């Protein structure tokens, strides 16, 4: 059982090796990289490539580790007891299964995505150490132990918003997705738009990579933003010449809203264009 990539996802040799190493070691695969480099999509494609169902747990700043196991709704049980509802006698009616419970009790091996783990508080990863190690957890309200029928393939993503605990990192296989070089980027674009004009791709990529090299950008445009920008360029039938005849005194590319996502970076480009116009006088 090896991941070789899919038709929809361009996986480098290093990335394929990392996925297969994590599967062989039966350890969570921790994926880091710039936002927009396909970390979440990787889990979807690993599931497709290995022929497994995908269970996704998207982490928020308010998410607690316990929610991945289960939640006990004591308020509903109290209300039902006041109303004389018969189901109040079975506490299992008030247990809501979490994503880890779903993954552990699935009838076949699944891929479990724990997405953007760095959004949660610092204790969140440590609170899952025992469960991810032993592949089981105890439900105090019912007295049962939930054990994994099949060890899931666990993929954990992080945008590096905060450091993860060492004890958690020791239990993971780590891979950093480097930003694609131009050749890999062409392959990614071809997957999304197989019939796109090669000249449009060439000129758009020049603009895109030039933007990324501008010092002082608060947020560099990402792969997913390049894909969106190309879609707009094709939809609006922007001629290749507009991109080819780049004028440094007009630094902002057409439909820049797909690439630039904050006003500071737009103002930076405007200042660069203004300074170039002054130099040309």
Tab-separated table of C-alpha atoms in Angstrom:
chain	number	residue	atom	x	y	z
A	1	UNK	CA	0.000	0.000	0.000
A	2	UNK	CA	1.914	3.030	-1.271
A	3	UNK	CA	0.899	6.563	-2.135
A	4	UNK	CA	2.058	7.512	-5.627
A	5	UNK	CA	0.131	10.771	-6.048
A	6	UNK	CA	-3.057	11.210	-8.053
A	7	UNK	CA	-4.138	12.809	-11.297
A	8	UNK	CA	-5.393	15.845	-9.375
A	9	UNK	CA	-2.383	16.329	-7.093
A	10	UNK	CA	1.268	16.802	-8.041
A	11	UNK	CA	3.283	15.178	-5.256
A	12	UNK	CA	7.071	15.526	-5.263
A	13	UNK	CA	9.261	12.493	-4.607
A	14	UNK	CA	10.049	13.781	-1.108
A	15	UNK	CA	6.381	14.203	-0.268
A	16	UNK	CA	5.442	10.743	-1.515
A	17	UNK	CA	8.309	9.291	0.505
A	18	UNK	CA	7.123	11.143	3.631
A	19	UNK	CA	3.545	9.848	3.277
A	20	UNK	CA	4.691	6.274	2.781
A	21	UNK	CA	7.193	6.486	5.649
A	22	UNK	CA	4.487	7.695	8.043
A	23	UNK	CA	2.182	4.859	6.932
A	24	UNK	CA	4.951	2.286	7.379
A	25	UNK	CA	5.912	3.628	10.827
A	26	UNK	CA	2.241	3.956	11.845
A	27	UNK	CA	2.921	7.482	13.046
A	28	UNK	CA	1.019	10.707	12.367
A	29	UNK	CA	2.376	12.675	9.410
A	30	UNK	CA	2.900	16.318	10.409
A	31	UNK	CA	2.813	18.562	7.347
A	32	UNK	CA	3.979	22.175	7.454
A	33	UNK	CA	4.328	24.736	4.693
A	34	UNK	CA	3.103	28.122	3.504
A	35	UNK	CA	-0.682	28.589	3.438
A	36	UNK	CA	-2.001	27.626	0.029
A	37	UNK	CA	0.596	24.942	-0.732
A	38	UNK	CA	-1.931	22.091	-0.693
A	39	UNK	CA	-1.537	20.671	2.823
A	40	UNK	CA	-5.244	20.022	3.350
A	41	UNK	CA	-5.688	18.774	-0.197
A	42	UNK	CA	-2.883	16.276	0.427
A	43	UNK	CA	-5.041	14.395	2.931
A	44	UNK	CA	-7.894	14.258	0.426
A	45	UNK	CA	-5.595	12.873	-2.259
A	46	UNK	CA	-3.888	10.388	0.069
A	47	UNK	CA	-7.334	9.020	0.909
A	48	UNK	CA	-8.188	8.811	-2.788
A	49	UNK	CA	-4.814	7.302	-3.695
A	50	UNK	CA	-4.975	4.636	-0.983
A	51	UNK	CA	-8.682	3.967	-1.540
A	52	UNK	CA	-9.694	4.924	1.999
A	53	UNK	CA	-12.516	7.077	3.405
A	54	UNK	CA	-11.484	10.503	4.705
A	55	UNK	CA	-12.524	11.906	8.075
A	56	UNK	CA	-11.715	15.601	8.530
A	57	UNK	CA	-11.327	17.419	11.836
A	58	UNK	CA	-10.852	21.137	11.198
A	59	UNK	CA	-9.359	22.835	14.251
A	60	UNK	CA	-10.450	26.271	15.493
A	61	UNK	CA	-9.023	28.474	18.226
A	62	UNK	CA	-11.799	27.254	20.546
A	63	UNK	CA	-11.425	23.540	19.766
A	64	UNK	CA	-10.560	21.253	22.676
A	65	UNK	CA	-8.934	17.838	22.379
A	66	UNK	CA	-11.855	16.239	24.226
A	67	UNK	CA	-14.156	17.199	21.341
A	68	UNK	CA	-12.199	14.865	19.090
A	69	UNK	CA	-13.044	11.987	21.412
A	70	UNK	CA	-16.610	12.720	22.507
A	71	UNK	CA	-18.814	15.287	24.226
A	72	UNK	CA	-21.347	14.597	26.954
A	73	UNK	CA	-24.483	16.750	26.760
A	74	UNK	CA	-25.454	17.006	30.418
A	75	UNK	CA	-27.790	19.957	29.786
A	76	UNK	CA	-29.983	17.984	27.361
A	77	UNK	CA	-30.135	15.051	29.772
A	78	UNK	CA	-31.228	17.321	32.620
A	79	UNK	CA	-33.909	18.881	30.422
A	80	UNK	CA	-35.186	15.479	29.305
A	81	UNK	CA	-35.290	14.240	32.891
A	82	UNK	CA	-37.468	17.209	33.839
A	83	UNK	CA	-39.774	16.384	30.922
A	84	UNK	CA	-39.950	12.703	31.872
A	85	UNK	CA	-38.370	11.479	28.637
A	86	UNK	CA	-37.606	7.735	28.768
A	87	UNK	CA	-34.326	8.019	26.881
A	88	UNK	CA	-32.814	9.780	29.897
A	89	UNK	CA	-32.161	6.345	31.450
A	90	UNK	CA	-29.525	5.535	28.811
A	91	UNK	CA	-26.633	7.954	29.161
A	92	UNK	CA	-25.294	6.862	25.758
A	93	UNK	CA	-28.085	8.934	24.185
A	94	UNK	CA	-26.235	12.054	25.319
A	95	UNK	CA	-22.777	11.111	24.104
A	96	UNK	CA	-21.763	12.832	20.858
A	97	UNK	CA	-18.977	10.979	19.076
A	98	UNK	CA	-15.952	12.985	17.953
A	99	UNK	CA	-13.810	12.568	14.863
A	100	UNK	CA	-11.293	10.264	16.585
A	101	UNK	CA	-14.133	8.035	17.781
A	102	UNK	CA	-15.434	7.881	14.201
A	103	UNK	CA	-11.980	7.000	12.880
A	104	UNK	CA	-11.338	4.369	15.570
A	105	UNK	CA	-14.652	2.568	15.081
A	106	UNK	CA	-14.807	2.722	11.269
A	107	UNK	CA	-15.280	-0.685	9.658
A	108	UNK	CA	-12.293	-0.072	7.363
A	109	UNK	CA	-9.028	1.829	7.683
A	110	UNK	CA	-9.513	5.561	7.142
A	111	UNK	CA	-7.401	8.670	6.648
A	112	UNK	CA	-7.914	11.106	9.528
A	113	UNK	CA	-7.061	14.753	8.836
A	114	UNK	CA	-6.386	16.988	11.847
A	115	UNK	CA	-6.283	20.298	10.016
A	116	UNK	CA	-4.404	23.392	11.267
A	117	UNK	CA	-3.547	22.009	14.687
A	118	UNK	CA	-1.600	25.187	15.500
A	119	UNK	CA	-4.845	27.181	15.731
A	120	UNK	CA	-5.734	25.524	19.045
A	121	UNK	CA	-4.153	26.348	22.404
A	122	UNK	CA	-0.701	25.031	23.268
A	123	UNK	CA	-2.052	22.145	25.377
A	124	UNK	CA	-4.192	20.724	22.573
A	125	UNK	CA	-1.488	18.475	21.005
A	126	UNK	CA	-0.343	17.159	24.405
A	127	UNK	CA	-3.929	16.299	25.325
A	128	UNK	CA	-4.030	13.849	22.409
A	129	UNK	CA	-0.698	12.109	23.054
A	130	UNK	CA	-2.049	9.032	24.861
A	131	UNK	CA	-4.968	8.521	22.487
A	132	UNK	CA	-2.785	8.758	19.366
A	133	UNK	CA	-0.160	6.477	20.907
A	134	UNK	CA	-2.434	3.739	22.264
A	135	UNK	CA	-5.209	4.118	19.688
A	136	UNK	CA	-7.815	3.952	22.445
A	137	UNK	CA	-9.570	6.125	25.011
A	138	UNK	CA	-11.908	5.686	27.973
A	139	UNK	CA	-15.465	7.051	28.109
A	140	UNK	CA	-16.044	7.882	31.770
A	141	UNK	CA	-19.811	8.364	31.502
A	142	UNK	CA	-20.485	4.884	30.087
A	143	UNK	CA	-17.444	3.031	31.420
A	144	UNK	CA	-16.440	1.729	27.985
A	145	UNK	CA	-13.053	1.766	26.292
A	146	UNK	CA	-13.082	2.699	22.616
A	147	UNK	CA	-10.274	0.933	20.723
A	148	UNK	CA	-9.295	1.433	17.097
A	149	UNK	CA	-10.489	-1.429	14.883
A	150	UNK	CA	-7.959	-0.310	12.268
A	151	UNK	CA	-5.151	2.174	12.943
A	152	UNK	CA	-6.042	5.252	10.861
A	153	UNK	CA	-3.561	7.042	8.625
A	154	UNK	CA	-3.278	10.357	10.456
A	155	UNK	CA	-2.279	13.549	8.645
A	156	UNK	CA	-1.808	16.692	10.738
A	157	UNK	CA	-1.324	20.106	9.143
A	158	UNK	CA	0.181	23.251	10.638
A	159	UNK	CA	0.754	26.778	9.329
A	160	UNK	CA	3.435	27.412	11.962
A	161	UNK	CA	1.318	29.987	13.804
A	162	UNK	CA	2.730	28.623	17.068
A	163	UNK	CA	5.320	26.068	18.124
A	164	UNK	CA	4.144	22.538	18.849
A	165	UNK	CA	5.307	20.702	22.010
A	166	UNK	CA	8.421	18.530	21.729
A	167	UNK	CA	6.632	15.501	23.177
A	168	UNK	CA	4.088	15.730	20.375
A	169	UNK	CA	6.709	16.298	17.669
A	170	UNK	CA	8.627	13.178	18.765
A	171	UNK	CA	5.612	11.052	17.909
A	172	UNK	CA	5.191	12.417	14.379
A	173	UNK	CA	6.921	11.963	11.051
A	174	UNK	CA	7.599	15.490	9.812
A	175	UNK	CA	7.614	16.946	6.314
A	176	UNK	CA	7.831	20.567	5.164
A	177	UNK	CA	6.259	21.278	1.768
A	178	UNK	CA	8.687	23.611	0.015
A	179	UNK	CA	7.193	26.226	-2.252
A	180	UNK	CA	7.039	24.747	-5.783
A	181	UNK	CA	9.742	25.700	-8.248
A	182	UNK	CA	8.703	26.864	-11.712
A	183	UNK	CA	8.754	23.407	-13.280
A	184	UNK	CA	6.610	21.899	-10.512
A	185	UNK	CA	4.296	24.906	-10.719
A	186	UNK	CA	3.772	24.272	-14.438
A	187	UNK	CA	2.786	20.684	-13.616
A	188	UNK	CA	0.327	21.893	-10.972
A	189	UNK	CA	-1.225	24.386	-13.400
A	190	UNK	CA	-1.516	21.672	-16.074
A	191	UNK	CA	-3.466	19.491	-13.640
A	192	UNK	CA	-5.985	22.274	-13.033
A	193	UNK	CA	-6.109	23.745	-16.551
A	194	UNK	CA	-4.882	21.182	-19.108
A	195	UNK	CA	-5.942	23.340	-22.075
A	196	UNK	CA	-4.573	26.678	-20.893
A	197	UNK	CA	-2.400	28.730	-23.251
A	198	UNK	CA	1.283	28.063	-22.617
A	199	UNK	CA	2.169	31.674	-23.342
A	200	UNK	CA	-0.388	32.856	-20.762
A	201	UNK	CA	1.105	30.473	-18.188
A	202	UNK	CA	4.625	31.652	-18.972
A	203	UNK	CA	3.787	35.355	-18.623
A	204	UNK	CA	1.571	34.863	-15.554
A	205	UNK	CA	4.269	32.865	-13.814
A	206	UNK	CA	6.843	35.595	-14.476
A	207	UNK	CA	4.550	38.160	-12.827
A	208	UNK	CA	3.742	35.765	-9.983
A	209	UNK	CA	7.331	34.831	-9.092
A	210	UNK	CA	8.471	38.456	-9.474
A	211	UNK	CA	5.800	39.449	-6.939
A	212	UNK	CA	6.981	36.807	-4.480
A	213	UNK	CA	10.523	38.177	-4.648
A	214	UNK	CA	9.547	41.726	-3.694
A	215	UNK	CA	11.083	42.410	-0.252
A	216	UNK	CA	8.707	43.606	2.437
A	217	UNK	CA	5.535	41.824	1.317
A	218	UNK	CA	3.365	40.972	4.302
A	219	UNK	CA	1.823	37.994	2.497
A	220	UNK	CA	3.391	36.434	-0.561
A	221	UNK	CA	0.890	35.084	-3.112
A	222	UNK	CA	0.474	31.305	-2.829
A	223	UNK	CA	-0.076	28.435	-5.249
A	224	UNK	CA	-3.836	28.418	-4.728
A	225	UNK	CA	-3.946	32.169	-5.425
A	226	UNK	CA	-2.031	31.713	-8.667
A	227	UNK	CA	-4.576	29.063	-9.720
A	228	UNK	CA	-7.440	31.483	-8.941
A	229	UNK	CA	-5.699	34.324	-10.808
A	230	UNK	CA	-5.201	32.199	-13.923
A	231	UNK	CA	-8.882	31.253	-13.834
A	232	UNK	CA	-9.814	34.946	-13.825
A	233	UNK	CA	-7.333	35.796	-16.584
A	234	UNK	CA	-8.899	33.102	-18.767
A	235	UNK	CA	-12.465	34.095	-17.885
A	236	UNK	CA	-11.830	37.784	-18.679
A	237	UNK	CA	-9.765	36.867	-21.752
A	238	UNK	CA	-6.873	39.067	-20.648
A	239	UNK	CA	-4.402	39.180	-23.596
A	240	UNK	CA	-0.939	37.738	-22.962
A	241	UNK	CA	0.531	41.045	-24.142
A	242	UNK	CA	-0.811	42.895	-21.108
A	243	UNK	CA	1.250	40.625	-18.865
A	244	UNK	CA	4.212	40.487	-21.239
A	245	UNK	CA	4.603	44.237	-21.578
A	246	UNK	CA	5.231	44.782	-17.906
A	247	UNK	CA	5.817	48.403	-17.016
A	248	UNK	CA	7.613	48.880	-13.651
A	249	UNK	CA	5.833	52.217	-13.310
A	250	UNK	CA	2.558	50.255	-13.211
A	251	UNK	CA	3.515	47.615	-10.688
A	252	UNK	CA	0.045	46.252	-9.887
A	253	UNK	CA	-0.969	43.351	-12.158
A	254	UNK	CA	-4.494	43.078	-13.604
A	255	UNK	CA	-7.083	41.447	-11.316
A	256	UNK	CA	-4.544	41.790	-8.496
A	257	UNK	CA	-7.217	41.006	-5.886
A	258	UNK	CA	-6.702	37.301	-6.537
A	259	UNK	CA	-3.005	37.604	-5.627
A	260	UNK	CA	-2.708	40.420	-3.085
A	261	UNK	CA	-4.769	40.000	0.065
A	262	UNK	CA	-4.069	43.085	2.156
A	263	UNK	CA	-3.842	46.829	1.608
A	264	UNK	CA	-0.264	47.096	2.945
A	265	UNK	CA	1.064	44.979	0.072
A	266	UNK	CA	-0.991	46.902	-2.491
A	267	UNK	CA	0.359	50.181	-1.108
A	268	UNK	CA	3.898	48.760	-1.259
A	269	UNK	CA	3.478	48.008	-4.977
A	270	UNK	CA	2.042	51.472	-5.552
A	271	UNK	CA	5.033	53.076	-3.795
A	272	UNK	CA	7.471	51.020	-5.876
A	273	UNK	CA	5.688	52.098	-9.056
A	274	UNK	CA	5.728	55.750	-7.925
A	275	UNK	CA	9.447	55.604	-7.115
A	276	UNK	CA	10.172	54.090	-10.523
A	277	UNK	CA	8.218	56.853	-12.270
A	278	UNK	CA	10.269	59.479	-10.392
A	279	UNK	CA	13.517	57.793	-11.423
A	280	UNK	CA	12.438	57.807	-15.059
A	281	UNK	CA	11.858	61.577	-15.124
